[in-house]
XYZ file of C-alpha atoms in Angstrom:
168
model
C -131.732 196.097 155.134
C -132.979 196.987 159.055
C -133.672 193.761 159.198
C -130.676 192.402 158.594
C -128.634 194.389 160.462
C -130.847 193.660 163.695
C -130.281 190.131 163.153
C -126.401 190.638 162.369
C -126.573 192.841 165.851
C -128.513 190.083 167.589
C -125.740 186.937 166.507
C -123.146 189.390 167.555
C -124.827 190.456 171.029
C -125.340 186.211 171.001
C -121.949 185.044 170.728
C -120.939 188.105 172.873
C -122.746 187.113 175.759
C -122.259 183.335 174.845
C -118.321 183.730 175.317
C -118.885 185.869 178.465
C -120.430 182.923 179.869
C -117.923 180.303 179.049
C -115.279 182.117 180.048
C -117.315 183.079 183.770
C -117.717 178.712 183.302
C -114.008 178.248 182.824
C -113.145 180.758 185.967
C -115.974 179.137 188.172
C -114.458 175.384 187.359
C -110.630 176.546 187.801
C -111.643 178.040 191.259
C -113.384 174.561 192.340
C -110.495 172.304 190.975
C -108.502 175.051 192.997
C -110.455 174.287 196.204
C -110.275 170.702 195.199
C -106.601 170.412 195.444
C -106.539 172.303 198.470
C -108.626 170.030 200.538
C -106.831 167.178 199.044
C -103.688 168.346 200.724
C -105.495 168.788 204.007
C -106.771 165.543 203.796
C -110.597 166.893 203.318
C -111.611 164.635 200.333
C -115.276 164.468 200.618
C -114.737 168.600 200.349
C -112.793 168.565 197.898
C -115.587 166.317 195.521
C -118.221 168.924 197.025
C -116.122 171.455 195.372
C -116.147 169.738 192.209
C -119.642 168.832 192.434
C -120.875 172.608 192.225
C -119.742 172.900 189.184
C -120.045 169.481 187.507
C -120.310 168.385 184.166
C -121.266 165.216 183.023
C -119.299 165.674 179.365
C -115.800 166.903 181.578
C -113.223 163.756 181.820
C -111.288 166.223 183.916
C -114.189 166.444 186.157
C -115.446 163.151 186.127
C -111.459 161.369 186.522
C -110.885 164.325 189.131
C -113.905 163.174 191.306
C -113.352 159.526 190.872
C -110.133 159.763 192.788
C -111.728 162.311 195.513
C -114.549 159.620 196.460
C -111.999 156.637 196.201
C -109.426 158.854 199.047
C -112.612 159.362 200.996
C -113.586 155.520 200.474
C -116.786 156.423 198.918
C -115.975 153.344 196.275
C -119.205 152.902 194.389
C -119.649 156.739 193.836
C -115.729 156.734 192.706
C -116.807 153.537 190.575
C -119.794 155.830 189.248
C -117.087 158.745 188.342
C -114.502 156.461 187.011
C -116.899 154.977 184.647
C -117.817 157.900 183.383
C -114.775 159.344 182.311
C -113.967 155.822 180.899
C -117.161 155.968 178.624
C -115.941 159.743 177.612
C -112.711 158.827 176.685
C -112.659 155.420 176.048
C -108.520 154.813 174.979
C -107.777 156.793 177.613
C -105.818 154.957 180.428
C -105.667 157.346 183.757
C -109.342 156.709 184.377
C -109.086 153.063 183.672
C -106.190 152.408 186.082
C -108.431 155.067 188.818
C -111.536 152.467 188.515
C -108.862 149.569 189.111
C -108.189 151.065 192.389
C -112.371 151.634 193.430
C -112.641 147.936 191.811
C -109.777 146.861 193.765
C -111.190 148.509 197.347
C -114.443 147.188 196.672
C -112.258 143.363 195.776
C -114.493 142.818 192.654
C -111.582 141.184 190.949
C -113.730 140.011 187.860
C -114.234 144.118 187.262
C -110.601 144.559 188.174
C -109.311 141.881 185.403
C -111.517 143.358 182.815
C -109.716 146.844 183.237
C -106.280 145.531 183.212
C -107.244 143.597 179.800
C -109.101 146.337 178.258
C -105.708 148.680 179.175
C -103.802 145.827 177.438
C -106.021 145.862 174.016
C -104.814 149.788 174.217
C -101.399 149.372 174.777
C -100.416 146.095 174.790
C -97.097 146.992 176.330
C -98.303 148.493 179.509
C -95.895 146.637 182.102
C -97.663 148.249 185.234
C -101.132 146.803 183.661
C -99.088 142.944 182.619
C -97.324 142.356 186.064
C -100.452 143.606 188.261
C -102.784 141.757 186.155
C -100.013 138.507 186.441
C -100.328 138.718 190.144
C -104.084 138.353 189.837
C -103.772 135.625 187.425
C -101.481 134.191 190.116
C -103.471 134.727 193.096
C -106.147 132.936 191.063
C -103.739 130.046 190.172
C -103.621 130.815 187.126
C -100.014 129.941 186.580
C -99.452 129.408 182.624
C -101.337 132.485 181.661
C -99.815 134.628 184.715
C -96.535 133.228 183.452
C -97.255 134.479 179.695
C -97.288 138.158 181.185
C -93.953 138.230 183.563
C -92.358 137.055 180.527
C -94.183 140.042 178.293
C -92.272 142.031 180.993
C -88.731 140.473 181.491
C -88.651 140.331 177.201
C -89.045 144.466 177.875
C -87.088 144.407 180.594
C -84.766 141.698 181.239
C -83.698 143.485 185.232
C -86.924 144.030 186.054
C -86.814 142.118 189.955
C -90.652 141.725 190.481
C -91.122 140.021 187.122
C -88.379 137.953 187.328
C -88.828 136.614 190.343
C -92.373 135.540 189.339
């Protein structure tokens, strides 16, 4: 019966000090994505990822979307790439993250990688305008024409005043 109890005191103690901890976690990675936003506005992006950075977490999409965009304002593309990709591999049907590595892709001009993000945001939602009329343009830049075409329409069918499809 001693027994017992010292192990039912012991779990307790456990999930006591367990909690403690994730809660001092939760305070220490509010405070950085505090500081984060902070530098952002001051224009002090490579700070801002430091911030983020001292607390990082390879499992945290916020984290991992959050520093993506840090490194891409401080033109850091392939680390932004690196974060981007992450977040995308954590939350694969996610599209935030996906259009964030468009922009790193799109700095870097590794239109191939760019193409492949607009299409993958298409097999989730297959009636994302933003991801049909940029990835037309490509298509159109490429000379593409007949598939480039097949998305503008995608997006005057949704919206018959839209100017930037129509013209195209």
């Amino acid at each position: 019966k001693m027994a017992t109890l010292r192990t039912i005191s012991t779990i307790v103690l456990l999930i006591i000090f367990l909690s403690d901890l994730r809660s001092q976690d939760a305070a220490r990675i509010n405070e950085a994505f505090s500081k984060s936003f902070k530098a952002e506005q001051n224009g002090s992006y490579a700070e801002g990822a430091l911030n983020l950075k001292s607390v990082y977490r390879e499992d945290s999409y916020p984290i991992n979307v959050r520093l993506g965009w840090l490194l891409f304002l401080s033109k850091q593309y392939p680390e932004s790439v690196k974060y981007y990709e992450k977040a995308v591999s954590l939350k694969p049907y996610g599209i935030e993250a996906r259009f964030g590595l468009i922009k790193a892709y799109n700095a870097l001009e590794s239109w191939d990688k760019v193409k492949e993000q607009y299409e993958a945001i298409l097999q989730i939602d297959s009636q994302n305008t933003t991801a049909l009329y940029w990835l037309g343009v490509l298509l159109y830049n490429r000379k593409e024409y007949d598939q480039a075409a097949r998305n503008f329409e995608k997006i005057v069918n949704l919206y018959p005043m839209d100017y930037g499809s129509v013209i195209m």
